[in-house]
Tab-separated table of C-alpha atoms in Angstrom:
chain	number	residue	atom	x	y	z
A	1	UNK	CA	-2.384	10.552	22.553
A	2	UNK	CA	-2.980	12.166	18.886
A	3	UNK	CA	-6.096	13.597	17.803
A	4	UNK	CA	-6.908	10.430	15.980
A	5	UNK	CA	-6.891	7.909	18.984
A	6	UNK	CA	-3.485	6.755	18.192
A	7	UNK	CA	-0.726	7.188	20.206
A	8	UNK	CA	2.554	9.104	19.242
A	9	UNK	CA	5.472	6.571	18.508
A	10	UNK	CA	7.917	9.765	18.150
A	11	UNK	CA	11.398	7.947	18.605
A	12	UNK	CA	10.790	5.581	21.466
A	13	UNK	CA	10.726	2.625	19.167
A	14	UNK	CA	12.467	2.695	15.583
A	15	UNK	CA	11.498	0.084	12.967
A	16	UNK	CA	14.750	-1.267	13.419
A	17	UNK	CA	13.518	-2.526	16.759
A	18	UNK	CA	9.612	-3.548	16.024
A	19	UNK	CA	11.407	-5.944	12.992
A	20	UNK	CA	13.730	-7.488	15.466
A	21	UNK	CA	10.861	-8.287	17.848
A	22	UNK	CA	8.679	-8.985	15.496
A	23	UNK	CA	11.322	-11.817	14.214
A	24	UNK	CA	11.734	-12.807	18.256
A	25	UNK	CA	7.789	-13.198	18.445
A	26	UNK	CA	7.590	-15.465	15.603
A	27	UNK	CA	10.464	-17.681	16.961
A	28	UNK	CA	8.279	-17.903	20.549
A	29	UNK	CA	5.654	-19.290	18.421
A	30	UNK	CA	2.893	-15.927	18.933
A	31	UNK	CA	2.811	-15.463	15.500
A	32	UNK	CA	2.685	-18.729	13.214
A	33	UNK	CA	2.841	-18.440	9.690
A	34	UNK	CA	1.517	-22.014	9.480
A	35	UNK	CA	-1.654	-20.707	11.370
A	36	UNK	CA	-2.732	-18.708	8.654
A	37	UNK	CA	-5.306	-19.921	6.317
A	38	UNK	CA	-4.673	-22.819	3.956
A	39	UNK	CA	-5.675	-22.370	1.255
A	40	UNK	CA	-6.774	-18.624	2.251
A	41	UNK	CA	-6.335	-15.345	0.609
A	42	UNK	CA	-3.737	-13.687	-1.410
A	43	UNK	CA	-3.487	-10.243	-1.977
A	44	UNK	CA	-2.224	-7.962	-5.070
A	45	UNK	CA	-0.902	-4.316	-3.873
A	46	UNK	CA	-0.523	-2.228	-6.431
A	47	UNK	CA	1.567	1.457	-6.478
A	48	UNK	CA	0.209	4.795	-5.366
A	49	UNK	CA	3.466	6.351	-3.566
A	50	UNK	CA	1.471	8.052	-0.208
A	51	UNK	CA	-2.117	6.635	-1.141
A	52	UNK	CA	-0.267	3.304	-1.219
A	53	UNK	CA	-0.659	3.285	2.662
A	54	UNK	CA	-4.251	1.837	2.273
A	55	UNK	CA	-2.759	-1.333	2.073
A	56	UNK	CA	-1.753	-1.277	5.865
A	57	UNK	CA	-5.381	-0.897	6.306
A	58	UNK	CA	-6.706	-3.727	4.106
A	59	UNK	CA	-4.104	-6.361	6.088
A	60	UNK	CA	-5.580	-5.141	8.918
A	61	UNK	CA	-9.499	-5.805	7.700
A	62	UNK	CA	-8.236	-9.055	6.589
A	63	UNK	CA	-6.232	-10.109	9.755
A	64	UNK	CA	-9.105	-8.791	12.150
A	65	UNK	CA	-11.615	-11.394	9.959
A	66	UNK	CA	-9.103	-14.150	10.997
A	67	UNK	CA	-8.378	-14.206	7.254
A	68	UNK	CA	-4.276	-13.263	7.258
A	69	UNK	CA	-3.153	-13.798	3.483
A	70	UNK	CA	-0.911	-17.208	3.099
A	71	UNK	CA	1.026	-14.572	0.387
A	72	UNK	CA	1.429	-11.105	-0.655
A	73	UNK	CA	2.670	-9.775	-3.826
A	74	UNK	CA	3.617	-5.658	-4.548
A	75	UNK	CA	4.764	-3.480	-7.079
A	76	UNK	CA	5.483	0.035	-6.783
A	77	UNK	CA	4.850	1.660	-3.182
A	78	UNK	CA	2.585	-2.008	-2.757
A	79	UNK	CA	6.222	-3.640	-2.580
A	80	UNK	CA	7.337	-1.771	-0.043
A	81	UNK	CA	4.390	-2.622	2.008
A	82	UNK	CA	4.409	-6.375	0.703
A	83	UNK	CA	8.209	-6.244	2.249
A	84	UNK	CA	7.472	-4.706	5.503
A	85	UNK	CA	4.487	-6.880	5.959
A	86	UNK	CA	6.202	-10.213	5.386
A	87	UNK	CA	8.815	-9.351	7.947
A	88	UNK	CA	6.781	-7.588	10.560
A	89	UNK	CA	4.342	-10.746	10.296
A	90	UNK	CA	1.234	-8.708	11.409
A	91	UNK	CA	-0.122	-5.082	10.270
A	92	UNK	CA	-0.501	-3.997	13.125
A	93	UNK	CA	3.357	-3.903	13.958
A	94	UNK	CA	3.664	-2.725	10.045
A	95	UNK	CA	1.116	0.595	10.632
A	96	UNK	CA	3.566	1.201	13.592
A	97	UNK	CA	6.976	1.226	11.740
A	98	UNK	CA	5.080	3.441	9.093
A	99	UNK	CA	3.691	6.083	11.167
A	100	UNK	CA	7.331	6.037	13.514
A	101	UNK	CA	9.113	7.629	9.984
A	102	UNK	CA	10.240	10.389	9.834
A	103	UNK	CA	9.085	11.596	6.208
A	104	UNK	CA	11.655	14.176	6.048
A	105	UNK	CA	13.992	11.754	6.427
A	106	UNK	CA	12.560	9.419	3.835
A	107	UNK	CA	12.467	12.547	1.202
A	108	UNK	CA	16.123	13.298	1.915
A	109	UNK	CA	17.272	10.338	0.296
A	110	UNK	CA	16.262	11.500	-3.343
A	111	UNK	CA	19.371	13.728	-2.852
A	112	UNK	CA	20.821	11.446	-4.781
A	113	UNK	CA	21.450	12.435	-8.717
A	114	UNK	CA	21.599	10.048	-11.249
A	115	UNK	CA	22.142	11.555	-14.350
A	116	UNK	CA	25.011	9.044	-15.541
A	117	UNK	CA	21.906	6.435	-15.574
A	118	UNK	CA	19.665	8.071	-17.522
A	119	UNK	CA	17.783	9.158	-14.280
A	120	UNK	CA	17.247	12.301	-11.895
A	121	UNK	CA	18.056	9.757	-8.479
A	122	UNK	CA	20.457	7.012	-8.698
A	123	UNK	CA	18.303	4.998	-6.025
A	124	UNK	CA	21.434	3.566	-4.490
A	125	UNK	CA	21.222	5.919	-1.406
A	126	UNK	CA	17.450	5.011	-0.845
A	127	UNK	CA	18.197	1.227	-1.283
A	128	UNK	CA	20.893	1.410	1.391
A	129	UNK	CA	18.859	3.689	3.509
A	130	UNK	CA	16.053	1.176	3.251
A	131	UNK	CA	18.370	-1.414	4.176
A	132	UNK	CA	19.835	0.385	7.297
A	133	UNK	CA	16.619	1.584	8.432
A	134	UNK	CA	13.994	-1.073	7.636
A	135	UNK	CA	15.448	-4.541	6.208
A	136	UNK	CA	18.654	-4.922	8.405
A	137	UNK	CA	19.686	-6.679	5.506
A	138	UNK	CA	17.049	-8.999	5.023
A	139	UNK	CA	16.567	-11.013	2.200
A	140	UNK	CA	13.084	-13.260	0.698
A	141	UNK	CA	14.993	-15.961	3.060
A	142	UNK	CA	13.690	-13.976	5.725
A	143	UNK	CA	10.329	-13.722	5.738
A	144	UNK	CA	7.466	-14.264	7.801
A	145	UNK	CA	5.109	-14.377	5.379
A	146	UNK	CA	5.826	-15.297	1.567
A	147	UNK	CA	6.143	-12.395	-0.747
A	148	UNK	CA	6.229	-11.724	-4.702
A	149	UNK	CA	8.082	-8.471	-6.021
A	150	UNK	CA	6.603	-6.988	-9.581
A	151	UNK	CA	9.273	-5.290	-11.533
A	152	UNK	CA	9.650	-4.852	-15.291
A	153	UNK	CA	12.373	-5.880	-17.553
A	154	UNK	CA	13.802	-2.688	-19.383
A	155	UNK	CA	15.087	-4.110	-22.194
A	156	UNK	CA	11.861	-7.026	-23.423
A	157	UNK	CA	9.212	-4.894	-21.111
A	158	UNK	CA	8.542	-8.275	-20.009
A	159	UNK	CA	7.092	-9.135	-16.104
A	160	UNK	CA	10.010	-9.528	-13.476
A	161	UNK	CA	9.151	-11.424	-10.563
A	162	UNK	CA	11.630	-11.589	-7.654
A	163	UNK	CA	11.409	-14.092	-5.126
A	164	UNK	CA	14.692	-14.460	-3.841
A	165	UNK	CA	17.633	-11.910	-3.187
A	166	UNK	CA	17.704	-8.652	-1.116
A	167	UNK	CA	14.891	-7.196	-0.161
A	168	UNK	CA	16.157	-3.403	-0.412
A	169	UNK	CA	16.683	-3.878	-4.033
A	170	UNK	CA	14.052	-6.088	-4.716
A	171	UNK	CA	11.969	-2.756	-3.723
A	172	UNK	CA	13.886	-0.188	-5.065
A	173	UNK	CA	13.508	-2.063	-8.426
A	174	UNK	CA	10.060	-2.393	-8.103
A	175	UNK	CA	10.139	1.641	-7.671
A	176	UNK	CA	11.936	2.695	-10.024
A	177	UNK	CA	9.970	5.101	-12.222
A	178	UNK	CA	12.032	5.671	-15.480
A	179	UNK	CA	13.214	8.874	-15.758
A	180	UNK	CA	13.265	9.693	-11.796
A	181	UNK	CA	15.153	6.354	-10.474
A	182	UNK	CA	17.820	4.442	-12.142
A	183	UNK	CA	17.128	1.206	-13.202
A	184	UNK	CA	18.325	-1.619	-11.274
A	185	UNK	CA	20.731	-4.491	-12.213
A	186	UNK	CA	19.262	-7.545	-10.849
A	187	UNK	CA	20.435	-11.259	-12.480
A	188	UNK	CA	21.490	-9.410	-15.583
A	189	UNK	CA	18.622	-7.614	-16.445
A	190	UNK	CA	17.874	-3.866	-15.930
A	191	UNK	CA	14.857	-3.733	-13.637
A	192	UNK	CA	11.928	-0.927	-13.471
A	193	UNK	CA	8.648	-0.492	-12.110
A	194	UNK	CA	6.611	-3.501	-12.495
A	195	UNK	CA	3.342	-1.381	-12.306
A	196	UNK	CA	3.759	-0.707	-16.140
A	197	UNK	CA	3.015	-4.324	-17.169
A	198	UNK	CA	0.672	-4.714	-14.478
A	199	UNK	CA	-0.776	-2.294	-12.172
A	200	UNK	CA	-2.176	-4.876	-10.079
A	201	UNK	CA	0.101	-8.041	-9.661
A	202	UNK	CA	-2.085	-10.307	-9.958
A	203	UNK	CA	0.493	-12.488	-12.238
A	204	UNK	CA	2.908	-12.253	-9.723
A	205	UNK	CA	1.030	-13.632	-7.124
A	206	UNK	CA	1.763	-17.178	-9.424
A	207	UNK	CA	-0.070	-20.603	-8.626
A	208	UNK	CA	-0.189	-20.540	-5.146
A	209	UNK	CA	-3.387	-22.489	-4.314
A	210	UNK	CA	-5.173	-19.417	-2.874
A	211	UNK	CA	-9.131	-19.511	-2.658
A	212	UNK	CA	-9.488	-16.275	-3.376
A	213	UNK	CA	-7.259	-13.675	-4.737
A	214	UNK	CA	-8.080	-9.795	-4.176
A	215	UNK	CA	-5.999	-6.706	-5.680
A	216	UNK	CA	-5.814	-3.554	-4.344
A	217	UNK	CA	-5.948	-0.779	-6.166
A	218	UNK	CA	-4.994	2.665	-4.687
A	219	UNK	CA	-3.673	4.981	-7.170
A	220	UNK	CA	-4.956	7.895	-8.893
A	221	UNK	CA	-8.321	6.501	-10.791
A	222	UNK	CA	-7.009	7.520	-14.202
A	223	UNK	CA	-10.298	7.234	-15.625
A	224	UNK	CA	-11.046	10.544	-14.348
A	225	UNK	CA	-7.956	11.833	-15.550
A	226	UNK	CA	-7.563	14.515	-18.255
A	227	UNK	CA	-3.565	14.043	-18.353
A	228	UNK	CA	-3.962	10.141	-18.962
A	229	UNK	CA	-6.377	11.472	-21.942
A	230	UNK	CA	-3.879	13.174	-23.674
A	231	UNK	CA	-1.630	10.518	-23.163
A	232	UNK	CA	-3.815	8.036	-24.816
A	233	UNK	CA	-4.551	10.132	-27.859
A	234	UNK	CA	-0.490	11.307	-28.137
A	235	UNK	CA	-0.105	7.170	-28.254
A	236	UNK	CA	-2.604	7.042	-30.583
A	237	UNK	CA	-1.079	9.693	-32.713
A	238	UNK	CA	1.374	9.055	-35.857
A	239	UNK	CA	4.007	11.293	-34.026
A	240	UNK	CA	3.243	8.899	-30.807
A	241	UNK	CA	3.391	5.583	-32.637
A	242	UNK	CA	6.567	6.705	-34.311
A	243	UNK	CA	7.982	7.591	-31.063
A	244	UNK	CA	7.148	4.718	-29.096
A	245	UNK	CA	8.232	2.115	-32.042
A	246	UNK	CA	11.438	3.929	-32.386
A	247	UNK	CA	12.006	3.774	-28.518
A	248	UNK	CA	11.373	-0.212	-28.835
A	249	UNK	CA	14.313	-0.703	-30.939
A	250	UNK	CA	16.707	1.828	-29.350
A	251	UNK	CA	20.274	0.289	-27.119
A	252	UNK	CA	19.216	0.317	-23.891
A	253	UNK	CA	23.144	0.287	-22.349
A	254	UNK	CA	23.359	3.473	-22.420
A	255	UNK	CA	21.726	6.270	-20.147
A	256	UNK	CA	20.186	7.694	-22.826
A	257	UNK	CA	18.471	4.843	-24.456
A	258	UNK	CA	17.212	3.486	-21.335
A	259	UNK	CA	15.715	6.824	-20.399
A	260	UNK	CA	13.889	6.771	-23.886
A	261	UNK	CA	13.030	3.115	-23.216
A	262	UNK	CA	11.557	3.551	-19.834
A	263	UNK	CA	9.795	6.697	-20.946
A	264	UNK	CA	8.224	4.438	-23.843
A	265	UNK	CA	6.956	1.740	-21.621
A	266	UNK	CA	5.947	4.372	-18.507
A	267	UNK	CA	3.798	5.984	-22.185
A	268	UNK	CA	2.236	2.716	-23.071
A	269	UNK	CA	1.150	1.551	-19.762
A	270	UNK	CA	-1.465	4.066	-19.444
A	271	UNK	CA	-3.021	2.852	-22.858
A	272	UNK	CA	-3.490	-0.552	-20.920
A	273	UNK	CA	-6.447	-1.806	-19.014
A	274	UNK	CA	-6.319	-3.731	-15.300
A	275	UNK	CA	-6.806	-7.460	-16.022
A	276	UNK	CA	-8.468	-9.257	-13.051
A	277	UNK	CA	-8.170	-12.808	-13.220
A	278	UNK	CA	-11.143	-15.064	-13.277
A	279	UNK	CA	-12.355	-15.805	-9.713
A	280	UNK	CA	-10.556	-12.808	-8.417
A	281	UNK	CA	-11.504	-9.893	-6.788
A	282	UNK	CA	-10.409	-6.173	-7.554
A	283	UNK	CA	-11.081	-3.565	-4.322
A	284	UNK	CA	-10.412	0.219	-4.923
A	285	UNK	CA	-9.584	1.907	-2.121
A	286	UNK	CA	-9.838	6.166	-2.106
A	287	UNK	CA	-7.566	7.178	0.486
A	288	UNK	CA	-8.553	10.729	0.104
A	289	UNK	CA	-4.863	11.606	0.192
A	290	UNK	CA	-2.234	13.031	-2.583
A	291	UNK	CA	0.519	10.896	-3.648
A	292	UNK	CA	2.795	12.829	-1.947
A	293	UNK	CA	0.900	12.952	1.497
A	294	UNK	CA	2.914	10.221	3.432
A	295	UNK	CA	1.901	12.103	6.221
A	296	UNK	CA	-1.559	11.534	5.901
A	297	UNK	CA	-0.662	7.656	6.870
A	298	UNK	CA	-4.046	7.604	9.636
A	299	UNK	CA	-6.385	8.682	6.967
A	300	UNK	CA	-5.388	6.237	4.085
A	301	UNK	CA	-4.945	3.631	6.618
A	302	UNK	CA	-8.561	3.499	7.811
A	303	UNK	CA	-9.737	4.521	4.583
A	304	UNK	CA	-8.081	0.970	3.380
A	305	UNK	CA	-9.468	-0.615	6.631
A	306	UNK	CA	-13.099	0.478	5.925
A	307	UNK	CA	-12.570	-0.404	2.132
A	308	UNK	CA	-11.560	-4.158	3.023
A	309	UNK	CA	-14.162	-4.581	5.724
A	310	UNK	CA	-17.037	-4.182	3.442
A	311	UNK	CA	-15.649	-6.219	1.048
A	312	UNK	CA	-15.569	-8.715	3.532
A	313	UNK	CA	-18.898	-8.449	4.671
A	314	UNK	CA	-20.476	-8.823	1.937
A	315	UNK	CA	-17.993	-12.029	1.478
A	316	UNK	CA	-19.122	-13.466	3.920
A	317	UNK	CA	-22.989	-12.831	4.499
A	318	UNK	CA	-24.028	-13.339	0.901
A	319	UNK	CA	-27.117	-11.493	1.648
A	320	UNK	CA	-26.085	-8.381	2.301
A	321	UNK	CA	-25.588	-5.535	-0.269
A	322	UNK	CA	-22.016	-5.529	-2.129
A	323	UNK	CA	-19.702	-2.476	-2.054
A	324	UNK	CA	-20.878	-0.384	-5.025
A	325	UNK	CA	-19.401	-2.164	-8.691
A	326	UNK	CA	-17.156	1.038	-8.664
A	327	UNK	CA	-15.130	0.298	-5.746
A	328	UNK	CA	-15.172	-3.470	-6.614
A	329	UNK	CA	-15.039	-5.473	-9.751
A	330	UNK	CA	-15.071	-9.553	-10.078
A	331	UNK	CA	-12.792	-11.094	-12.221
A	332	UNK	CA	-15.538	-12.805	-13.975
A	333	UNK	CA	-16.520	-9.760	-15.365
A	334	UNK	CA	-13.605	-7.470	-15.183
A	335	UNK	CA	-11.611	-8.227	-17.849
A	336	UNK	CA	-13.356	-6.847	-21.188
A	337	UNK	CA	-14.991	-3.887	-18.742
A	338	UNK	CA	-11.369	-2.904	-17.185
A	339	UNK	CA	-10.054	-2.684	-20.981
A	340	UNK	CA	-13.118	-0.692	-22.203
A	341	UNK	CA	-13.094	1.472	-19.327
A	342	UNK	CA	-9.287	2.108	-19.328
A	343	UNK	CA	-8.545	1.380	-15.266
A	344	UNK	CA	-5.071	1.758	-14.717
A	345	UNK	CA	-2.592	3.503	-12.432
């Protein structure tokens, strides 16, 4: 037994193995996705790489409240949970095939250069790894519980939503940060991180009935963020609206152009606010963990848990006090303060 109360998984069960009896368990009938809440909750994740793994904790609030969300959309590291979590069926079963990775093994696939696409990493070697290690293959077809992937279209910067296809790719699109993974062909279109449009996908969750919607937000808080600035005043600049219109217009077939392309978008996005939908309900979550930390999984994943279950406290016993307006904002009132503020990634 670890330090933290959990036990060690080492290599006694893969996640190959807790997705195939996860899928046996929901054939027996022990996990129903008709029994979850109609019209219940959906849930937004949005990216964070490492501090993404808050999200494992936030299913768990909400499955512990007997409040399992009927859907779950991702973009960024969030689709990657999203996927895992509507195969495994429960987060439980999801927080064990995370913390049974070997994240050496996971960082090994970026040895996989991609310079020909306009890109450090091709991707294709993660997708397949994903595939082989996680998916089995699995496409939206597949699911235990409905998903919605957020990606980006590289060539109109327009919102992507896959519903249907493989998984694997469906993710690795949704991850592909221009400049360090290849874009990724998908009906056509040239597909890139959907966090860029929207770094909470709450559009992608679509018309799905829900009584309450409620995005996560785990990334950096870029408000605090001297980098995203600098950013902001370089796209403010002449030489940074000169770049970014001339990017716009630029062929995107080639490796160059869509480096230039993505790099214009991946600029823009951090001159954009989050928009939380009316009704809805945006929950940041401070893992306390660096994006690169994927070892840290036990601290963001309670620091997720604890997140959620005040939120849902104060949900349901209208009484008591609200988590503080900085780790939560209503969508009544989010929009116009999200812009002014600047909350993004």
């Amino acid at each position: 037994m670890k330090a933290d109360g959990h036990a060690s998984l080492g290599t006694a069960m893969l996640p190959a193995d807790l997705l195939i009896g996860s899928r046996e368990r929901n054939a027996a009938g022990l996990t129903r996705v008709d029994e979850r809440s109609q019209p219940g909750v959906a849930l937004a994740l949005g990216g964070g790489a490492a501090r993404g793994m808050a999200h494992i904790g936030v299913l768990k609030a909400f499955e512990a409240r007997g409040r399992p969300p009927r859907i779950v959309a991702g973009t960024s590291y969030g689709a990657i949970i999203a996927a895992l979590y509507g195969l495994a069926g429960n987060a439980l079963e999801l927080e064990q095939i995370v913390r049974a990775q070997d994240v050496g093994e996971m960082w090994r696939q970026g040895l996989d250069f991609g310079f020909h696409r306009g890109a450090l990493i091709n991707g294709q070697r993660l997708s397949s790894w994903l595939d082989r290690k996680f998916f089995l293959g699995a496409t939206f077809a597949d699911l235990q519980v409905p998903i919605a992937i957020a990606c980006t279209d590289l060539a109109s910067g327009e919102l992507v939503v896959v519903r249907s296809g493989s998984l694997a790719e469906a993710v690795r699109a949704s991850c592909a940060l221009p400049g360090l993974f290849a874009p990724v062909k998908w009906e056509g279109r040239s597909l890139i991180d959907g966090g860029f449009l929207e770094p909470i996908p709450f559009r992608a969750l679509g018309d799905v009935g829900a009584d309450w919607q409620v995005g996560i937000h785990a990334g950096i808080d870029v408000r605090r963020s001297n980098v995203v600035r600098a950013i902001r005043h370089f796209n403010a600049s002449r030489p940074g609206r000169s770049f970014l219109a001339a990017a716009h217009n630029i062929d995107v077939n080639g490796p160059f152009g869509q480096m230039l392309r993505g790099m214009a978008i991946s600029l823009r996005s951090y001159s954009l606010g989050v928009h939380v939908p009316a009704s809805a309900t945006l929950l940041r979550v401070d893992p306390q963990v660096s994006w690169w930390d994927f070892h840290q999984s036990p601290r963001a994943i309670a620091a997720g848990e604890r997140a959620a279950l005040a939120l849902l406290d104060a949900e349901d016993a209208p009484g008591l006090e609200e988590p503080t307006s900085d780790a939560m904002t209503r969508g009544s009132d989010a929009s116009d303060e999200e812009r002014r503020r600047g909350a993004s990634r």
